[in-house]
Amino acid sequence: MLRLWLLLLVVALATVALYFLPEQVGSWQIKKVDLLSDLRVEDDSSQTELARQSMLSADFMERRRKQSERQPQEEAGFPVRDSLAMRDSVYQHLRKQNPSDSTLALFEDYSPSHTGLKRLFSSLRSGSSLGRPVRIAVLGDSFIEGDIFTAHLRKMLQRKYGGGGVGWMPITSQVAGFRSTISHQFSGWKTMNMLHSKGKHNLSGYYFLPQQGGSSVSYKLPGDSSSIHMATRISLYYQAERGSTVSLKTVGDSTVVVDLRPTEGGVGEYRWQGNTKRVRLSVPASDGLSILGMSLEHSDGISVDNFSLRGNSGLALSKIDVATSSSLCSLRPYDLIVLQYGLNVANAKQLNYDNYYKQMLSVVAHLRKCFPGSDIMLMGVSDRAQRSTEGFVTMPAIHRLLAAQRRIAMDSGIVFWNTFLAMGGDGSMVRMVAQGQAAKDYTHISFAGGKKIAEAFVRAFELEKKYYDAIE
């Protein structure tokens, strides 16, 4: 009898111990063992919070309209007669003209005058007279690395509005072999990024130092010789304490020797014009020379830059140097800066994101100081699933973080886009995994998933363009 009781005790203790197993070991998800799951009441406070934030959003819009009726204001490019109430009326009319779609995620403009994207669409209207491409910078984490999401966004916008190439390219990359939109090879560089290195960082979060023995990087655009797969403008961005010499090979076997002038603390640019699908940069060892990156684009149309930095929560953007940014923007102005963060913030055991909200308010304010002429958009966190007793479900923390991000946009007066809704809302990550649109870590999307989200983004983009065309 004693042995029986001992056996029962061991089994009971072992069963209890299984409850405390980690939810994930490496890439393996472990199903939660919970004998009391049928008795436990699930906390739905995250859903309540999401609903509260939706009402807060509607209340915010109503208060803003009333304020506008009392104090119509004039914006650059928009006459004073175009009061906020009128602009909102135009926008609501355009929304009613579109087919009803519960999954359609629109741009939520929390700027005081509902002109949070005026720089972007004003530049787009200028066309070739702008003298440069309309530039969109997408800053994010591993969710977009390898050009996921931005590859399809770029392709869709360039097909409609012109342009070509891939925009900004880093000198080295952890995902060079994974990225399908360009062939990228490099050797002999020391990589500095804002998460692990001090320095005067720029928008990309990286700069690169040539090493002894010489350094090189080469890029080749894939596809046919159609204009969208060609670059007509190659730019090299750098900082140099003294003059340096580099060589650039583009068309055929001809090599151009380039003398880079000292930048006196700012950013310098060397630009090559011509049609090409490939370029190779060779740099001898040179003290005091930092290469920020290169760009392969057209001189008109739209250019979309992918600035992914694995592990970045968005808070590291506070390290961007104001003077360096100002100098870079004088050479390479951005019309829209899109912030895609959240995967490195969402935590299954955390439901309060007030601290992140406060820190990101400061980040947005800092970005405005660095890039005063750029519109800013915040993308909400994407869906992420975790294993429960019922299988994989949306992590409750996602709803709380999404609400905090909407508050960031509201209180900063910028534009917000609900990526979670664009994916399909609750359970969308599970569905995307089943359809081959996301990885089985239930966190990261695939290129097919990136296409789905890019299509939703472009639908919202097109409606917003109609609005700006109407109030212009």
Short mmCIF file of N, CA and C in Angstrom, two decimals, residues 64-76 78-87 112-114:
data_model
loop_
_atom_site.label_atom_id
_atom_site.label_comp_id
_atom_site.label_asym_id
_atom_site.label_seq_id
_atom_site.Cartn_x
_atom_site.Cartn_y
_atom_site.Cartn_z
N ARG A 64 -12.00 66.32 -32.27
CA ARG A 64 -11.17 67.05 -33.21
C ARG A 64 -12.03 67.84 -34.20
N ARG A 65 -13.14 67.26 -34.63
CA ARG A 65 -14.02 67.96 -35.55
C ARG A 65 -14.63 69.21 -34.90
N LYS A 66 -15.05 69.06 -33.63
CA LYS A 66 -15.64 70.20 -32.93
C LYS A 66 -14.60 71.31 -32.74
N GLN A 67 -13.37 70.91 -32.45
CA GLN A 67 -12.31 71.90 -32.28
C GLN A 67 -12.06 72.64 -33.59
N SER A 68 -12.10 71.91 -34.69
CA SER A 68 -11.86 72.50 -36.00
C SER A 68 -12.93 73.53 -36.36
N GLU A 69 -14.18 73.23 -36.01
CA GLU A 69 -15.27 74.14 -36.33
C GLU A 69 -15.10 75.46 -35.59
N ARG A 70 -14.50 75.39 -34.40
CA ARG A 70 -14.27 76.61 -33.63
C ARG A 70 -13.04 77.36 -34.11
N GLN A 71 -12.00 76.61 -34.51
CA GLN A 71 -10.72 77.24 -34.84
C GLN A 71 -10.19 76.68 -36.16
N PRO A 72 -10.77 77.01 -37.29
CA PRO A 72 -10.20 76.58 -38.56
C PRO A 72 -8.82 77.18 -38.72
N GLN A 73 -7.89 76.40 -39.25
CA GLN A 73 -6.52 76.88 -39.36
C GLN A 73 -6.01 76.68 -40.77
N GLU A 74 -5.00 77.42 -41.12
CA GLU A 74 -4.43 77.33 -42.45
C GLU A 74 -3.19 76.46 -42.42
N GLU A 75 -3.07 75.57 -43.40
CA GLU A 75 -1.91 74.70 -43.54
C GLU A 75 -1.22 75.06 -44.85
N ALA A 76 0.08 74.83 -44.88
CA ALA A 76 0.82 75.08 -46.11
C ALA A 76 0.23 74.24 -47.23
N PHE A 78 -2.86 74.28 -48.20
CA PHE A 78 -4.30 74.05 -48.03
C PHE A 78 -4.94 75.35 -47.55
N PRO A 79 -5.87 75.95 -48.35
CA PRO A 79 -6.50 77.22 -47.99
C PRO A 79 -7.25 77.13 -46.67
N VAL A 80 -7.42 78.28 -46.03
CA VAL A 80 -8.09 78.32 -44.74
C VAL A 80 -9.55 77.87 -44.85
N ARG A 81 -10.15 78.03 -46.04
CA ARG A 81 -11.53 77.60 -46.22
C ARG A 81 -11.67 76.09 -46.05
N ASP A 82 -10.58 75.36 -46.25
CA ASP A 82 -10.62 73.90 -46.11
C ASP A 82 -10.48 73.54 -44.64
N SER A 83 -11.52 73.78 -43.88
CA SER A 83 -11.48 73.48 -42.45
C SER A 83 -11.41 71.99 -42.23
N LEU A 84 -11.04 71.63 -41.03
CA LEU A 84 -10.94 70.21 -40.69
C LEU A 84 -12.29 69.52 -40.83
N ALA A 85 -13.36 70.19 -40.46
CA ALA A 85 -14.68 69.58 -40.58
C ALA A 85 -14.98 69.22 -42.03
N MET A 86 -14.61 70.13 -42.95
CA MET A 86 -14.84 69.85 -44.36
C MET A 86 -13.97 68.68 -44.83
N ARG A 87 -12.72 68.66 -44.37
CA ARG A 87 -11.82 67.59 -44.79
C ARG A 87 -12.32 66.24 -44.30
N PRO A 112 -3.56 67.15 -36.15
CA PRO A 112 -4.61 68.11 -35.76
C PRO A 112 -5.47 68.59 -36.92
N SER A 113 -4.94 68.53 -38.15
CA SER A 113 -5.68 69.07 -39.29
C SER A 113 -6.01 68.03 -40.35
N HIS A 114 -5.86 66.76 -40.02
CA HIS A 114 -6.10 65.66 -40.97
C HIS A 114 -5.30 65.88 -42.25
#
